[in-house]
Amino acid sequence: MRVNKLLAATVLAASALAMPYTNASAAINSMNLGAKYDATKANISFKIYSSRASRIELSVYASAYGGQEVARYVLTKDASNIWSTNAVVSALQSLGVTGPVYYGYRAWGPNWPYSTSWTKGSSAGFISDVDAAGNRFNPNKLLTDPYALEISHDPTNAANADGTVFATGATYRNIDSGTKASKGIVLAADAQSIGTKPTRAQKDDIVYEVHVRGLTMNDTSIAAAYRGTYKGAGLKAAYLASLGVTAVEFLPVQETQNDTNDVIPNTDAGDNYWGYMTLNYFAPDRRFAYNKAAGGPTAEFKAMVKAFHDQGIKVYIDTVYNHTGEGGSWGGTDGLTVYNLYSFRGLDNPTYYSLTSDKQQSWDNTGVGGNYNTKNTVAQNLIVDSLAYWKNTLGVDGFRFDLASVLGNTCEHGCFNFDKMDTNNALNRIVRDLTPRPAAGGSGVDLIAEPWAIGGNSYQVGGFPTGWSEWNGIFRDTLRKSQNKMGTEAITPGQLATRFSGSADLYQDDGRQPWQSVNFMVAHDGFTLKDLYSCNGKSNLQAWPYGPSDGGEDNNISWDQNSVTQDQRKAARNGMAFTMLSAGTPMMTGGDEFLRGLNCNNNPYNLDSSANWLNYTLTADQSNFKAFSQRLIAFRKAHPALRPLNFYSSVDNNGNVMEQLRWFKPDGNVIDAGYFGDANNRAMAYRIDGSEFGDTAAAIYVAYNAWSGPVNFTLPWPGTGKTWYRVMDTSNWNEGANTVVAPGSEALIGGENTVYSVNGRAVLLLIAK
């Protein structure tokens, strides 16, 4: 009976009509890949790419897990290497598909040609796991559509802890994965609102990097069922708005292997909390959805985006287009020949992955699996199509790209070379096809790179093409060294000045602007703000819930401030002040506004635990730091002089360069080249002229004393008829809820030549009015 149904379905597929499709842009999914209903929802078209397959079959399932397929279709290939077929919905319903349509593919190719005697779990037709061209076809492995809009479950999960089901090699190649493999889910188009997208210029943003689950899992103000979900995150939009955040940047929310996180409670066994192992680039991760039914994650994600948009907050997502969740090789009976086949690798391995020169292994610049083949046009298409889907359909406003140097690779196999001038690399392709937001604001997308990877010429801070912003790791490291390595690291006033003023040395030479420097002291990857100043080194092998975690950077440029807790809080205030008072786009990490700590674990990627979730029950010190953060953010937002569109200089009508920012020694004299270049000088100040920015402050003055003892600063001219007022002094004597005062409550300090003593390791902020 099953055989007859399968044959009937195959015949019906041949007569189904192709679905009409209209692209918003010719560059976006021009091959119409994926599974799509037609306008009447009577037919479904299935299209998938493979340049090397010799046969591809579609399997359709009535359930996601455990059952056999109810229909199989043989796809046909066109001249563009697109394999396609169509299914009539009524025919599928007659076969028992009365709910969601689940589907996957089986593929044959040169290393495993099709044999009429092949049955699931057999070796009929097998030649090798990999051939000289790098093909790794295996029809025993059901493959997920790279363009699926949702997937049913992760390969390993509570019901299936055996990941070898998806592996190749002599021991595993004949294990059929069909009943256990992840399936794509066919979704119908919808008109659900994502609200009104903010058009704010990036220079005016405050970015808040956070894990969507960790944002609310510990939040008792949210109903228990919604904690850790997209719905719960949307309920925190008002909180982030009250903090002053204008862009929330979520750690990866594209489908990743994390269904096993809760299999063994209260341990890190098999956990993938951060999510940097992407299984599918279109599907919102189901685990973060309160409604996990087919279509639920997509609808809930869009509702969350609308909640943030309604508060004027942009939504960024962290994307991982440098490697996938299929991972690299792993040991087994065949050693390095053992690879997982979930999706890309089993469809067209040399198209989707960079390989070694002999095409037998993956090329790895990530340390966590083989490089995605970002040089290949088809692989690039998937990146662009995915980004466009998240932007246009799901409402995302910007993207952060993990290990983005891999997207600048200019060769496919046996090599790695970053070259921003190659117009055909993925970085330039993304800028061409997804219009970056204009500098002054408007429609478009914000593109932010993590500008490094592993090996080769992949450390590229300041080396990305026009259109890209970057995480400025040099800003982070320079200021950490100034705070935490005095006497052991030589940091000059000139180096500090360059970072405070937007890092012109990194961005100005290629036409980029200060706001394209994303300034941060900490990120998810490393210590929290509290731990940066409380820990002399990492401590990752702790007991649950603070560990154990492997890996982690050994050189953290951290210091526990001699274990003086008040000095630790002062150092954290300085770290927050550096980001909020510097030219660039400031980024903070979730919980840093109230000094979240992780007991010195600097690599908690695997800890889906209460220690790694934000805890909103605050001590008095934490409440004070939150007030400090909130008011400092508000100060930045109130003063456009801190958010320059261009580097701090302008030209008047006569061609004269007008200095908008001037640097001062503590004695009140302008800093000269000799002072700038001497690392023995550890105190400096700068004055920004507010008049050219339309600022309510005639001038802003910031003094930084990196010495351990107090330094007297002689104040410069505040402007005609103006006087200096204190907004903030991070010194211990000024600790409390009013370290940053509310507008209108500033303390009168005095005029030009007034002497102000700045305590050791403290930052002073004044305004002239």
mmCIF file of C-alpha atoms in Angstrom, residues 365 405 416-419 455-460:
data_model
loop_
_atom_site.group_PDB
_atom_site.id
_atom_site.type_symbol
_atom_site.label_atom_id
_atom_site.label_comp_id
_atom_site.label_asym_id
_atom_site.label_seq_id
_atom_site.Cartn_x
_atom_site.Cartn_y
_atom_site.Cartn_z
ATOM 1 C CA ASN A 365 39.712 29.685 9.871
ATOM 2 C CA SER A 405 36.916 38.248 7.946
ATOM 3 C CA PHE A 416 42.617 31.921 2.604
ATOM 4 C CA ASN A 417 43.236 35.540 1.697
ATOM 5 C CA PHE A 418 41.287 38.555 2.935
ATOM 6 C CA ASP A 419 41.108 41.350 0.358
ATOM 7 C CA GLY A 455 45.004 32.479 10.927
ATOM 8 C CA GLY A 456 46.181 34.043 7.705
ATOM 9 C CA ASN A 457 45.597 37.758 7.267
ATOM 10 C CA SER A 458 42.261 37.580 9.072
ATOM 11 C CA TYR A 459 42.853 40.206 11.801
ATOM 12 C CA GLN A 460 41.361 43.159 9.945
#
